[in-house]
Every structure is written in C-alpha cells, then in structure tokens.
Amino acid sequence: MAGLSYEQQQKFRSDGYLVVPSLFSASDCETLRHRCCQLVDDMKLEEHPRTVFSTQPGRQANDDYFMTSGDKIRYFFEEEAFDENGKLKVDKHLSLNKIGHGIGVGSSSPPDCHAVLC
C-alpha cells in the first residue's frame, strides 16, 4: 500500500475500504459512470446467472462466476433484486450491487484507473 499514510492503511485494514477524496477528477468519475450505465444498458439479463453479491464470509469463494471474473465483466445483484419467479423487481440499473471486475474490458477507451464507484 505504498503512497498511503499509516492512518489510511489502518483505516483500510479495519474497515475494508478507504475513501480518498479527489483521487479521481470529476471527468474521470463521469467517464466511469457513463461506462457503467452503458454496460448495464447493454447487459442481456438472460445471459447472466442471478448471482447475488455478498460480504458474508465464504459466500463468494464458492461461486465460480465470481471467482473467474478478474478479466471479465460480471454483474452481481442485490439480495432482494428478484421475485419468486426470477423476475427483477425494479429496473436493472437499480438492482445491481456491483459490476466487476474487468470494467475496462471491451471498451475502446477505458479509463486509466481502476475504481469501484459506490
């Protein structure tokens, strides 16, 4: 974690994330937001499993869709995104927990940064 202060490193270790204000420019953030919206717009729900992202220990470790996502774009839904018939309860843009992990894959001009926007 070179470049981070001792306090930032401790905060990351204790919380599992770190907010770094002004790390990216407003333009970089807008580019990432636009790319994420484009990815979700283009996503064909029937081509992806209804994988729910969870922070519960061990939950993702047994999920091949998650574990093989390093170089692919994968979609992870909220716990309550689907009804009992497997249909989305809300628009797909509102049903996702995260898009991971190869967010620059397939883009003609991916951002020069890797980030998770929450």
Short mmCIF file of N, CA and C in Angstrom, two decimals, residues 4-96:
data_model
loop_
_atom_site.label_atom_id
_atom_site.label_comp_id
_atom_site.label_asym_id
_atom_site.label_seq_id
_atom_site.Cartn_x
_atom_site.Cartn_y
_atom_site.Cartn_z
N LEU A 4 0.16 5.42 0.79
CA LEU A 4 -0.86 5.70 1.80
C LEU A 4 -0.19 5.96 3.15
N SER A 5 -0.77 6.87 3.90
CA SER A 5 -0.26 7.14 5.24
C SER A 5 -0.55 5.93 6.14
N TYR A 6 0.10 5.89 7.27
CA TYR A 6 -0.13 4.81 8.24
C TYR A 6 -1.60 4.80 8.65
N GLU A 7 -2.17 5.98 8.88
CA GLU A 7 -3.57 6.09 9.30
C GLU A 7 -4.51 5.56 8.21
N GLN A 8 -4.20 5.88 6.94
CA GLN A 8 -5.02 5.38 5.84
C GLN A 8 -4.94 3.86 5.74
N GLN A 9 -3.75 3.32 5.90
CA GLN A 9 -3.59 1.87 5.85
C GLN A 9 -4.38 1.20 6.98
N GLN A 10 -4.32 1.76 8.17
CA GLN A 10 -5.05 1.21 9.30
C GLN A 10 -6.56 1.29 9.06
N LYS A 11 -7.01 2.41 8.53
CA LYS A 11 -8.44 2.59 8.23
C LYS A 11 -8.89 1.53 7.22
N PHE A 12 -8.08 1.31 6.18
CA PHE A 12 -8.42 0.30 5.17
C PHE A 12 -8.48 -1.09 5.80
N ARG A 13 -7.50 -1.41 6.62
CA ARG A 13 -7.46 -2.74 7.25
C ARG A 13 -8.63 -2.96 8.20
N SER A 14 -9.06 -1.91 8.88
CA SER A 14 -10.15 -2.08 9.84
C SER A 14 -11.52 -2.05 9.17
N ASP A 15 -11.68 -1.22 8.13
CA ASP A 15 -13.00 -1.06 7.50
C ASP A 15 -13.18 -1.86 6.22
N GLY A 16 -12.07 -2.23 5.56
CA GLY A 16 -12.16 -2.96 4.31
C GLY A 16 -12.31 -2.07 3.09
N TYR A 17 -12.31 -0.79 3.29
CA TYR A 17 -12.36 0.18 2.18
C TYR A 17 -11.73 1.48 2.66
N LEU A 18 -11.43 2.34 1.74
CA LEU A 18 -10.83 3.62 2.07
C LEU A 18 -11.37 4.67 1.11
N VAL A 19 -11.88 5.76 1.65
CA VAL A 19 -12.32 6.88 0.83
C VAL A 19 -11.14 7.83 0.70
N VAL A 20 -10.78 8.12 -0.55
CA VAL A 20 -9.68 9.04 -0.82
C VAL A 20 -10.25 10.21 -1.64
N PRO A 21 -10.62 11.29 -0.96
CA PRO A 21 -11.21 12.43 -1.66
C PRO A 21 -10.28 12.96 -2.75
N SER A 22 -10.88 13.32 -3.86
CA SER A 22 -10.17 13.93 -5.00
C SER A 22 -9.15 13.00 -5.65
N LEU A 23 -9.28 11.70 -5.44
CA LEU A 23 -8.36 10.76 -6.09
C LEU A 23 -8.53 10.80 -7.60
N PHE A 24 -9.78 10.90 -8.04
CA PHE A 24 -10.09 10.98 -9.47
C PHE A 24 -10.72 12.32 -9.77
N SER A 25 -10.49 12.80 -10.96
CA SER A 25 -11.10 14.06 -11.37
C SER A 25 -12.59 13.84 -11.63
N ALA A 26 -13.34 14.92 -11.67
CA ALA A 26 -14.76 14.84 -11.98
C ALA A 26 -14.95 14.22 -13.36
N SER A 27 -14.07 14.53 -14.28
CA SER A 27 -14.15 13.97 -15.63
C SER A 27 -13.93 12.45 -15.62
N ASP A 28 -12.95 11.97 -14.84
CA ASP A 28 -12.72 10.53 -14.71
C ASP A 28 -13.96 9.84 -14.14
N CYS A 29 -14.55 10.44 -13.11
CA CYS A 29 -15.75 9.85 -12.50
C CYS A 29 -16.91 9.82 -13.48
N GLU A 30 -17.08 10.87 -14.25
CA GLU A 30 -18.15 10.91 -15.24
C GLU A 30 -17.93 9.84 -16.32
N THR A 31 -16.68 9.66 -16.73
CA THR A 31 -16.35 8.62 -17.72
C THR A 31 -16.71 7.25 -17.17
N LEU A 32 -16.37 6.97 -15.92
CA LEU A 32 -16.68 5.69 -15.29
C LEU A 32 -18.19 5.50 -15.14
N ARG A 33 -18.90 6.55 -14.71
CA ARG A 33 -20.36 6.45 -14.58
C ARG A 33 -21.01 6.16 -15.93
N HIS A 34 -20.56 6.86 -16.95
CA HIS A 34 -21.10 6.65 -18.30
C HIS A 34 -20.84 5.22 -18.76
N ARG A 35 -19.63 4.73 -18.54
CA ARG A 35 -19.27 3.36 -18.93
C ARG A 35 -20.13 2.34 -18.18
N CYS A 36 -20.35 2.55 -16.90
CA CYS A 36 -21.18 1.63 -16.12
C CYS A 36 -22.62 1.63 -16.63
N CYS A 37 -23.17 2.80 -16.91
CA CYS A 37 -24.54 2.87 -17.45
C CYS A 37 -24.63 2.17 -18.79
N GLN A 38 -23.61 2.35 -19.62
CA GLN A 38 -23.57 1.70 -20.93
C GLN A 38 -23.52 0.18 -20.77
N LEU A 39 -22.71 -0.30 -19.85
CA LEU A 39 -22.61 -1.74 -19.60
C LEU A 39 -23.95 -2.33 -19.17
N VAL A 40 -24.63 -1.64 -18.26
CA VAL A 40 -25.92 -2.14 -17.77
C VAL A 40 -26.97 -2.06 -18.87
N ASP A 41 -26.96 -0.97 -19.64
CA ASP A 41 -27.90 -0.86 -20.77
C ASP A 41 -27.73 -2.03 -21.72
N ASP A 42 -26.49 -2.41 -21.99
CA ASP A 42 -26.19 -3.47 -22.96
C ASP A 42 -26.32 -4.88 -22.39
N MET A 43 -26.40 -5.01 -21.07
CA MET A 43 -26.46 -6.32 -20.44
C MET A 43 -27.77 -7.04 -20.81
N LYS A 44 -27.62 -8.26 -21.27
CA LYS A 44 -28.78 -9.11 -21.55
C LYS A 44 -28.94 -10.03 -20.34
N LEU A 45 -29.95 -9.76 -19.57
CA LEU A 45 -30.16 -10.46 -18.31
C LEU A 45 -30.16 -11.98 -18.47
N GLU A 46 -30.71 -12.47 -19.56
CA GLU A 46 -30.79 -13.92 -19.76
C GLU A 46 -29.43 -14.57 -19.99
N GLU A 47 -28.39 -13.77 -20.23
CA GLU A 47 -27.04 -14.31 -20.46
C GLU A 47 -26.20 -14.38 -19.19
N HIS A 48 -26.77 -13.96 -18.06
CA HIS A 48 -26.02 -13.92 -16.80
C HIS A 48 -26.80 -14.63 -15.70
N PRO A 49 -26.08 -15.38 -14.87
CA PRO A 49 -26.76 -16.01 -13.74
C PRO A 49 -27.24 -14.94 -12.75
N ARG A 50 -28.20 -15.28 -11.96
CA ARG A 50 -28.74 -14.35 -10.97
C ARG A 50 -27.85 -14.36 -9.73
N THR A 51 -26.59 -13.99 -9.90
CA THR A 51 -25.62 -14.05 -8.82
C THR A 51 -25.77 -12.82 -7.91
N VAL A 52 -25.91 -13.11 -6.63
CA VAL A 52 -26.04 -12.06 -5.63
C VAL A 52 -24.69 -11.84 -4.99
N PHE A 53 -24.27 -10.58 -4.88
CA PHE A 53 -23.01 -10.28 -4.21
C PHE A 53 -23.25 -10.24 -2.71
N SER A 54 -22.35 -10.84 -1.98
CA SER A 54 -22.47 -10.87 -0.52
C SER A 54 -21.11 -10.65 0.11
N THR A 55 -21.11 -9.98 1.24
CA THR A 55 -19.88 -9.80 2.00
C THR A 55 -19.77 -10.85 3.12
N GLN A 56 -20.71 -11.79 3.16
CA GLN A 56 -20.66 -12.84 4.16
C GLN A 56 -19.47 -13.75 3.91
N PRO A 57 -18.72 -14.10 4.94
CA PRO A 57 -17.52 -14.93 4.78
C PRO A 57 -17.80 -16.22 4.01
N GLY A 58 -16.94 -16.48 3.02
CA GLY A 58 -17.00 -17.71 2.26
C GLY A 58 -18.06 -17.78 1.18
N ARG A 59 -18.96 -16.82 1.15
CA ARG A 59 -20.08 -16.88 0.21
C ARG A 59 -19.60 -16.79 -1.25
N GLN A 60 -18.72 -15.85 -1.57
CA GLN A 60 -18.26 -15.70 -2.94
C GLN A 60 -17.16 -16.70 -3.29
N ALA A 61 -16.46 -17.20 -2.30
CA ALA A 61 -15.35 -18.12 -2.55
C ALA A 61 -15.80 -19.40 -3.25
N ASN A 62 -17.06 -19.75 -3.11
CA ASN A 62 -17.59 -20.97 -3.73
C ASN A 62 -18.35 -20.68 -5.02
N ASP A 63 -18.30 -19.45 -5.48
CA ASP A 63 -19.06 -19.03 -6.66
C ASP A 63 -18.13 -18.86 -7.85
N ASP A 64 -18.20 -19.79 -8.80
CA ASP A 64 -17.32 -19.77 -9.97
C ASP A 64 -17.49 -18.49 -10.78
N TYR A 65 -18.72 -18.00 -10.91
CA TYR A 65 -18.98 -16.76 -11.66
C TYR A 65 -18.18 -15.61 -11.06
N PHE A 66 -18.14 -15.54 -9.74
CA PHE A 66 -17.37 -14.51 -9.04
C PHE A 66 -15.86 -14.78 -9.14
N MET A 67 -15.45 -16.00 -8.86
CA MET A 67 -14.03 -16.33 -8.79
C MET A 67 -13.32 -16.23 -10.13
N THR A 68 -14.03 -16.32 -11.23
CA THR A 68 -13.41 -16.24 -12.55
C THR A 68 -13.69 -14.90 -13.24
N SER A 69 -13.99 -13.89 -12.46
CA SER A 69 -14.41 -12.60 -13.03
C SER A 69 -13.28 -11.59 -13.19
N GLY A 70 -12.06 -11.94 -12.88
CA GLY A 70 -10.95 -11.00 -12.91
C GLY A 70 -10.74 -10.30 -14.23
N ASP A 71 -10.94 -10.99 -15.32
CA ASP A 71 -10.70 -10.39 -16.63
C ASP A 71 -12.00 -10.29 -17.45
N LYS A 72 -13.13 -10.40 -16.76
CA LYS A 72 -14.42 -10.36 -17.42
C LYS A 72 -15.32 -9.34 -16.73
N ILE A 73 -16.33 -8.91 -17.45
CA ILE A 73 -17.34 -8.05 -16.85
C ILE A 73 -18.44 -8.96 -16.32
N ARG A 74 -18.69 -8.85 -15.02
CA ARG A 74 -19.70 -9.68 -14.38
C ARG A 74 -20.64 -8.78 -13.58
N TYR A 75 -21.88 -9.22 -13.46
CA TYR A 75 -22.91 -8.44 -12.79
C TYR A 75 -23.38 -9.17 -11.54
N PHE A 76 -23.45 -8.44 -10.44
CA PHE A 76 -23.83 -9.02 -9.15
C PHE A 76 -25.00 -8.22 -8.60
N PHE A 77 -26.05 -8.92 -8.25
CA PHE A 77 -27.30 -8.29 -7.87
C PHE A 77 -27.46 -8.14 -6.36
N GLU A 78 -28.40 -7.28 -5.98
CA GLU A 78 -28.78 -7.12 -4.59
C GLU A 78 -29.53 -8.37 -4.13
N GLU A 79 -29.53 -8.61 -2.84
CA GLU A 79 -30.18 -9.80 -2.25
C GLU A 79 -31.65 -9.93 -2.67
N GLU A 80 -32.38 -8.84 -2.67
CA GLU A 80 -33.82 -8.86 -2.93
C GLU A 80 -34.17 -8.39 -4.34
N ALA A 81 -33.25 -8.53 -5.29
CA ALA A 81 -33.47 -8.00 -6.64
C ALA A 81 -34.54 -8.76 -7.42
N PHE A 82 -34.70 -10.04 -7.14
CA PHE A 82 -35.60 -10.88 -7.92
C PHE A 82 -36.81 -11.34 -7.12
N ASP A 83 -37.94 -11.48 -7.81
CA ASP A 83 -39.12 -12.01 -7.15
C ASP A 83 -39.07 -13.54 -7.15
N GLU A 84 -40.12 -14.18 -6.65
CA GLU A 84 -40.14 -15.64 -6.55
C GLU A 84 -40.12 -16.34 -7.91
N ASN A 85 -40.42 -15.60 -8.99
CA ASN A 85 -40.40 -16.16 -10.34
C ASN A 85 -39.11 -15.84 -11.09
N GLY A 86 -38.14 -15.23 -10.40
CA GLY A 86 -36.87 -14.89 -11.02
C GLY A 86 -36.88 -13.64 -11.86
N LYS A 87 -37.92 -12.84 -11.73
CA LYS A 87 -38.02 -11.57 -12.47
C LYS A 87 -37.52 -10.44 -11.59
N LEU A 88 -36.88 -9.46 -12.24
CA LEU A 88 -36.41 -8.30 -11.49
C LEU A 88 -37.59 -7.54 -10.90
N LYS A 89 -37.43 -7.09 -9.68
CA LYS A 89 -38.47 -6.30 -9.02
C LYS A 89 -38.41 -4.84 -9.46
N VAL A 90 -37.21 -4.37 -9.83
CA VAL A 90 -37.00 -2.98 -10.24
C VAL A 90 -36.12 -2.97 -11.48
N ASP A 91 -35.96 -1.81 -12.08
CA ASP A 91 -35.09 -1.64 -13.24
C ASP A 91 -33.71 -2.23 -12.96
N LYS A 92 -33.09 -2.81 -13.98
CA LYS A 92 -31.79 -3.46 -13.78
C LYS A 92 -30.73 -2.49 -13.27
N HIS A 93 -30.83 -1.21 -13.62
CA HIS A 93 -29.87 -0.22 -13.12
C HIS A 93 -29.95 -0.07 -11.60
N LEU A 94 -31.10 -0.35 -11.03
CA LEU A 94 -31.29 -0.22 -9.59
C LEU A 94 -31.13 -1.55 -8.85
N SER A 95 -31.03 -2.64 -9.58
CA SER A 95 -30.99 -3.96 -8.96
C SER A 95 -29.58 -4.49 -8.71
N LEU A 96 -28.58 -3.83 -9.29
CA LEU A 96 -27.21 -4.32 -9.17
C LEU A 96 -26.53 -3.82 -7.90
#
